[in-house]
CSV table of C-alpha atoms in Angstrom, one decimal:
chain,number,residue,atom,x,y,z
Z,466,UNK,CA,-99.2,-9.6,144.2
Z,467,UNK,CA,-98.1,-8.6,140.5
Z,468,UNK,CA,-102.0,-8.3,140.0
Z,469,UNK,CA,-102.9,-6.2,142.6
Z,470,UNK,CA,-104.3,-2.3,142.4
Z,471,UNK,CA,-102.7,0.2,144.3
Z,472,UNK,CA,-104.8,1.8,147.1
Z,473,UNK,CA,-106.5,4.6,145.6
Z,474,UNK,CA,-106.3,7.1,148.3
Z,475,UNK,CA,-102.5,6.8,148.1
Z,476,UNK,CA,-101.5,7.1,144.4
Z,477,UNK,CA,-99.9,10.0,143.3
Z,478,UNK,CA,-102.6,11.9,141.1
Z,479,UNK,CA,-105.1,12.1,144.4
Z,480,UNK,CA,-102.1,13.5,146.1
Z,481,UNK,CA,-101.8,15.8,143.9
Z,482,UNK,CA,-105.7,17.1,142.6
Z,483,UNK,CA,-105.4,18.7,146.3
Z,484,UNK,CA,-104.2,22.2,144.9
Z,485,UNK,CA,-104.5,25.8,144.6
Z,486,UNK,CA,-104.7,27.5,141.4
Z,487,UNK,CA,-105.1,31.5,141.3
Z,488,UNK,CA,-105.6,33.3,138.2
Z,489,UNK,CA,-104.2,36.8,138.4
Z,490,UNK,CA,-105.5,39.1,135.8
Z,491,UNK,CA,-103.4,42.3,136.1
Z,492,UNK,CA,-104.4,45.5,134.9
Z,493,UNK,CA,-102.6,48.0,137.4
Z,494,UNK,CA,-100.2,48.9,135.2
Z,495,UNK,CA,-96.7,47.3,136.7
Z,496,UNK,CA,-96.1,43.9,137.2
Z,497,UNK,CA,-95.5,41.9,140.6
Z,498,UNK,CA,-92.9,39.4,141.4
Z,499,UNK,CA,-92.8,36.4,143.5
Z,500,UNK,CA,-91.0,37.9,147.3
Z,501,UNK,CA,-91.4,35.4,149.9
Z,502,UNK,CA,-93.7,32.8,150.7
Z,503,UNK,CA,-94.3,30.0,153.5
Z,504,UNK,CA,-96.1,26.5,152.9
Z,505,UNK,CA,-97.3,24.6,156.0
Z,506,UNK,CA,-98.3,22.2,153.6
Z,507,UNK,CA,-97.6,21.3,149.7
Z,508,UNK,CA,-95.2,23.2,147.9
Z,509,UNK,CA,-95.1,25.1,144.3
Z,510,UNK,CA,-96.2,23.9,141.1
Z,511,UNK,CA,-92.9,24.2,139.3
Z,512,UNK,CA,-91.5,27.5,139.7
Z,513,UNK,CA,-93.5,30.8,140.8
Z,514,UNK,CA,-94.1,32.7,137.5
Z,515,UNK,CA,-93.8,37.0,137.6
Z,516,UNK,CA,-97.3,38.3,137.8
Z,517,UNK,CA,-97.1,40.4,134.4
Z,518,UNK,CA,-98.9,43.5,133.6
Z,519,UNK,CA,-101.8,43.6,131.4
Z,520,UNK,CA,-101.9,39.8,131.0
Z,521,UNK,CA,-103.6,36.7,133.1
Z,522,UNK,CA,-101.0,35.1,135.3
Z,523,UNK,CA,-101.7,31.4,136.8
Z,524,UNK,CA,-100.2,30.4,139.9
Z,525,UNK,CA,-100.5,26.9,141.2
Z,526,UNK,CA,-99.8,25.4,144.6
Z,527,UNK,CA,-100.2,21.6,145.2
Z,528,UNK,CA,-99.8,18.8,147.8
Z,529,UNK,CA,-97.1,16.6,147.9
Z,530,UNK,CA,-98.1,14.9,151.4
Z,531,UNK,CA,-102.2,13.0,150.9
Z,532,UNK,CA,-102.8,13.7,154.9
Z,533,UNK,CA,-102.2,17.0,154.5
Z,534,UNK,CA,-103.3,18.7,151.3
Z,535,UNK,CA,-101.7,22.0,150.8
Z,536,UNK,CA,-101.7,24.9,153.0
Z,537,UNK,CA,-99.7,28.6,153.5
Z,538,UNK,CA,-98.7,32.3,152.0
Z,539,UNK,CA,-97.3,34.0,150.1
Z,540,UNK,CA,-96.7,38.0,148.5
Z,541,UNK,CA,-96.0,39.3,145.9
Z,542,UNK,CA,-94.5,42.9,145.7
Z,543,UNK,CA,-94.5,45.5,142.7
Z,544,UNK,CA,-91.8,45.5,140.8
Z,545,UNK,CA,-90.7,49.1,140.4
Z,546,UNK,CA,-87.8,51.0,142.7
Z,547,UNK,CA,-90.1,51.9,145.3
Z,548,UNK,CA,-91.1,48.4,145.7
Z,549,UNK,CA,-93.9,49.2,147.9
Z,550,UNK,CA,-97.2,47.7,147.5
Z,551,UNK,CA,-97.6,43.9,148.1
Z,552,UNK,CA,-99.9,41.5,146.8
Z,553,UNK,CA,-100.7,39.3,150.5
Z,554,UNK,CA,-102.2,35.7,149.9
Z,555,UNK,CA,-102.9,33.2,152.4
Z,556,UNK,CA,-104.5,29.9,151.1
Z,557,UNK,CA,-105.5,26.8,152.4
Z,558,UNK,CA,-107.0,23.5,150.8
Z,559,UNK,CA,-107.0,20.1,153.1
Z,560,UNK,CA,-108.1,16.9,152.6
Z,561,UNK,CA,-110.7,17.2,154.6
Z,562,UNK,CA,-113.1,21.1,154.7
Z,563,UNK,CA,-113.6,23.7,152.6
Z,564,UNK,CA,-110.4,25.3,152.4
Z,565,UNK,CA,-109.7,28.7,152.4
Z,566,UNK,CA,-108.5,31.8,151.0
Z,567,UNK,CA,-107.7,35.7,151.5
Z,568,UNK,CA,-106.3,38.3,149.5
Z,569,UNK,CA,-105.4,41.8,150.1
Z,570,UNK,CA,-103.5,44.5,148.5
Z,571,UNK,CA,-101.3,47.8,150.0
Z,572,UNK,CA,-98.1,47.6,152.1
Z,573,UNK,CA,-96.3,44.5,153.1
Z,574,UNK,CA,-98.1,42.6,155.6
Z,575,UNK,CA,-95.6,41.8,158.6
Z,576,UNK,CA,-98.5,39.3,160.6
Z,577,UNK,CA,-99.6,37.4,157.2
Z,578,UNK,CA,-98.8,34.1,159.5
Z,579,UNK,CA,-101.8,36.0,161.6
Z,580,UNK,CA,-104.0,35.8,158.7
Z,581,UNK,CA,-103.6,32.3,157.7
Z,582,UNK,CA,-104.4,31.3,161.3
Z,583,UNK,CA,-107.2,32.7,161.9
Z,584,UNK,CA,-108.8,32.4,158.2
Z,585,UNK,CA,-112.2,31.0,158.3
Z,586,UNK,CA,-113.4,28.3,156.4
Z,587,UNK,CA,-115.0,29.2,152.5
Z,588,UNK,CA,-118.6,29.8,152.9
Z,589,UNK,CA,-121.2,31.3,150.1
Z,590,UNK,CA,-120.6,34.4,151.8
Z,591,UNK,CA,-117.2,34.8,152.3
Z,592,UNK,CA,-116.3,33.3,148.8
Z,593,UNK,CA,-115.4,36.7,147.0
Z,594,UNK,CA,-114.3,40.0,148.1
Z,595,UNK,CA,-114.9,43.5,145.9
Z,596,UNK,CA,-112.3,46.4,146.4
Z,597,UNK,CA,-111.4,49.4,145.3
Z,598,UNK,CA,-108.3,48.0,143.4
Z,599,UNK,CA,-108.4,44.5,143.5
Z,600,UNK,CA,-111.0,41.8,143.6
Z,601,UNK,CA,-111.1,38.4,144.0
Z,602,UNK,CA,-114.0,35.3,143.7
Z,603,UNK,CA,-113.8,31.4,144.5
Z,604,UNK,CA,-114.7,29.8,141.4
Z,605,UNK,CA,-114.3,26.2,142.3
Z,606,UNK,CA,-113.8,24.2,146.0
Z,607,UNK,CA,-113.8,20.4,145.1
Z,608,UNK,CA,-110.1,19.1,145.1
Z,609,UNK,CA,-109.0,21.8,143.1
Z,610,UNK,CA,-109.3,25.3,144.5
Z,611,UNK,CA,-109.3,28.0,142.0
Z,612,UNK,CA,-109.7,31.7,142.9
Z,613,UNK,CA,-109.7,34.6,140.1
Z,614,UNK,CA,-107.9,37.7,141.1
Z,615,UNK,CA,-108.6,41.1,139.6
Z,616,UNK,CA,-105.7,44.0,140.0
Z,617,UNK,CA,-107.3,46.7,138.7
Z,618,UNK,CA,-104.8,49.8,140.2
Z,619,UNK,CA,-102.3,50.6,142.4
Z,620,UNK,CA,-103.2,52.2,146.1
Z,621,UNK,CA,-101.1,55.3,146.8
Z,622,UNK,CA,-98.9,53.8,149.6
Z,623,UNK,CA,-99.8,57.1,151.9
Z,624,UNK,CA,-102.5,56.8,154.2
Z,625,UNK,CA,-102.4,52.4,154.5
Z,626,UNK,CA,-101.9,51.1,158.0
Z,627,UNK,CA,-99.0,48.8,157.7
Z,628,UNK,CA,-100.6,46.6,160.0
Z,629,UNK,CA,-104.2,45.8,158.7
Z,630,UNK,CA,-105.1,42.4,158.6
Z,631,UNK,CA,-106.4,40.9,155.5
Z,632,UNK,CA,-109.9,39.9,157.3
Z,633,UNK,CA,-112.1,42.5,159.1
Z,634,UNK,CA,-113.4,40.6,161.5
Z,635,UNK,CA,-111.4,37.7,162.7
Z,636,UNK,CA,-113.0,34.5,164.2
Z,637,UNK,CA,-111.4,33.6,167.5
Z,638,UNK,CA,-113.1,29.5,166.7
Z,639,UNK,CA,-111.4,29.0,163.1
Z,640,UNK,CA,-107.7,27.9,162.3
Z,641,UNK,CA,-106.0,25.7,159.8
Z,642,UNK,CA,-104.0,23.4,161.7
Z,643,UNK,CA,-99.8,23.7,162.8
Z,644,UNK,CA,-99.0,26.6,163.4
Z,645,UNK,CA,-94.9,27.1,163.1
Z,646,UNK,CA,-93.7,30.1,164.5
Z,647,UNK,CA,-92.1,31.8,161.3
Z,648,UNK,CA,-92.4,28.5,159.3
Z,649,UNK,CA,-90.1,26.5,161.7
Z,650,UNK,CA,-91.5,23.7,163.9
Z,651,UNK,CA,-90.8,23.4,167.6
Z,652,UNK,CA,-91.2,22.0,170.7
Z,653,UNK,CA,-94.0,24.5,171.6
Z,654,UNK,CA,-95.0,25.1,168.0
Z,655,UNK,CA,-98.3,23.5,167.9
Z,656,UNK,CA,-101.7,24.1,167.2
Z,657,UNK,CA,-103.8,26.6,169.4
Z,658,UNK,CA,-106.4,25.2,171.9
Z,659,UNK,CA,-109.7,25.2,170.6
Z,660,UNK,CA,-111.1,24.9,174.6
Z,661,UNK,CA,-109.8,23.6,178.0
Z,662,UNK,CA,-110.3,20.0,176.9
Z,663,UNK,CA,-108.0,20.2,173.4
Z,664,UNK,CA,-105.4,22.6,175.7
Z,665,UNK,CA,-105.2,20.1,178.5
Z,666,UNK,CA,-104.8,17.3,176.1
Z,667,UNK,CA,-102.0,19.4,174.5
Z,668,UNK,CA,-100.3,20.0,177.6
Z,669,UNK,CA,-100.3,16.3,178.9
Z,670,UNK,CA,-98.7,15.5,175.7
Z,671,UNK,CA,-95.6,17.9,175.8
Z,672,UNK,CA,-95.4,17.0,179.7
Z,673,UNK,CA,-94.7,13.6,178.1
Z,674,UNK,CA,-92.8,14.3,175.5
Z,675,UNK,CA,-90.5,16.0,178.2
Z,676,UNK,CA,-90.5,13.2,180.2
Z,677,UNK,CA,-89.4,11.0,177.7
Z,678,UNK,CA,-86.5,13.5,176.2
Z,679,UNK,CA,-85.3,13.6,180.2
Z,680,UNK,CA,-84.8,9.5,180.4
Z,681,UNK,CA,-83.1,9.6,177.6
Z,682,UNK,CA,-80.6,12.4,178.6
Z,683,UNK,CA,-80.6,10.6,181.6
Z,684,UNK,CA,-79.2,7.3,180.4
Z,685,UNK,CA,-77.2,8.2,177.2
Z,686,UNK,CA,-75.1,10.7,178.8
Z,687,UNK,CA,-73.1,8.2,181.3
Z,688,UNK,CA,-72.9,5.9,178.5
Z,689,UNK,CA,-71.7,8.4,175.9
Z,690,UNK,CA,-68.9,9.6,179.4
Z,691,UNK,CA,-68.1,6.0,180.0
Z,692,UNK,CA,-66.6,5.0,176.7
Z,693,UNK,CA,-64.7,8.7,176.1
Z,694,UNK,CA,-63.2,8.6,180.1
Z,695,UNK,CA,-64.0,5.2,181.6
Z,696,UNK,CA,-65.2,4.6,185.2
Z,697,UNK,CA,-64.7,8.0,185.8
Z,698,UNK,CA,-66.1,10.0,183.2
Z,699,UNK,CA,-69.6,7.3,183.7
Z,700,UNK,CA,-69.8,8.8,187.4
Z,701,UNK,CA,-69.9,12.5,185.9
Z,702,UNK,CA,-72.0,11.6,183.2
Z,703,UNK,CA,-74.4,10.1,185.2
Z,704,UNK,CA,-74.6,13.8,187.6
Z,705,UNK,CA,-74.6,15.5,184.7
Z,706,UNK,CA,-77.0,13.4,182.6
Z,707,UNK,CA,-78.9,13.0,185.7
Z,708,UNK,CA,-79.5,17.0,186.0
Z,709,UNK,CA,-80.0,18.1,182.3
Z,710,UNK,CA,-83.2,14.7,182.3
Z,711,UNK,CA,-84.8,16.5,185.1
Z,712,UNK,CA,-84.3,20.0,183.7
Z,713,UNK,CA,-86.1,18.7,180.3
């Protein structure tokens, strides 16, 4: 046993070489700062740094889970009084795929959840974007994702629809996994149905789960009655347990 190699699929550098590193070069003259962010998957590299003007900023996101690589958002806003244009990310690099990546600058993006859901895969095609004040390119895919970012300028906030989604055209076909409604799992909080098959399967297994949640209201409430009130409370938690099982 003392002899023996670890598996290595499990040790803690493979876990890890599943990351995200951005490189933002910023030349808009005024610096971001880290505002809020969301990880599915993975978490920060250490902490966030400030996104500096005139200098090359490198952000890194990493797994800390091997099933599940490391996947989210995040933005960034502008750090003067107005605070009022926003640096959207979404990123995504599993185990498993290409990963994937968008980038958009303007005003804060209120369905950036949106955007990592329906993100499509990294293709040749997709791999860079060119904008009028920001661009971005895909530099490297294989464990390590790395994406250069260009600010160039600022957009005048006047005129940007608040709403815009970082992608033109969104795939209905492509998604990353869990989705959490605002990062916080649920009973309901799963991934969408790709067709009937994969929705039927999902709804046979929260039926289950259900059913499962209802025998055990069913049967721990007159115990939990019994030992607080005796015979009599173990009659009413049995009604009682008895109605909340088949509610669930």
């Amino acid at each position: 046993v003392d002899q023996a190699e670890p598996c290595q699929s499990l040790v803690k550098e493979d876990v890890d070489s599943r990351t995200v590193v951005l490189k933002i070069r910023n030349e808009s003259g005024s610096g971001f700062v880290l505002d809020g962010g969301w990880f599915n998957a993975g978490s920060w590299e250490g902490e966030c740094p400030a996104v500096e003007n005139g200098k090359v900023t490198e952000v890194v996101m990493q797994a800390t889970d091997v099933a599940w690589g490391v996947s989210g958002l995040c933005w960034f806003v502008v750090d003067r009084p107005a605070h009022d244009v926003f640096l959207n990310v979404v990123f995504s690099n599993r185990p498993v795929g290409s990963g994937g990546f968008l980038c958009g600058l303007g005003p804060m993006r209120y369905n950036l959840q949106d955007d990592w859901y329906t993100c499509p895969a990294l293709t040749a095609a997709n791999g860079n974007k060119s904008k009028r004040h920001l661009d971005w390119q895909v530099t490297s895919v294989s464990g390590v994702l790395k994406v250069e970012v260009h600010i160039k300028s600022l957009p005048t906030p006047k005129g940007y629809q608040p709403d815009a989604p970082l992608l033109d055209d969104i795939p209905t076909d492509c998604y990353f996994g869990m989705y959490e409604e605002d990062g916080e799992p649920g009973l309901l909080a799963k991934s969408r149905p790709k067709d009937i098959v994969d929705g039927a399967w999902a709804g046979i297994g929260l039926a289950a789960g259900g059913a499962a949640a209802g025998a055990a209201t069913a049967v721990a409430t007159p115990v939990v009655m019994a030992k607080e009130k005796g015979v009599a409370g173990f009659f009413v938690g049995l009604v009682s347990g008895g109605v909340a099982g088949f509610a669930l």
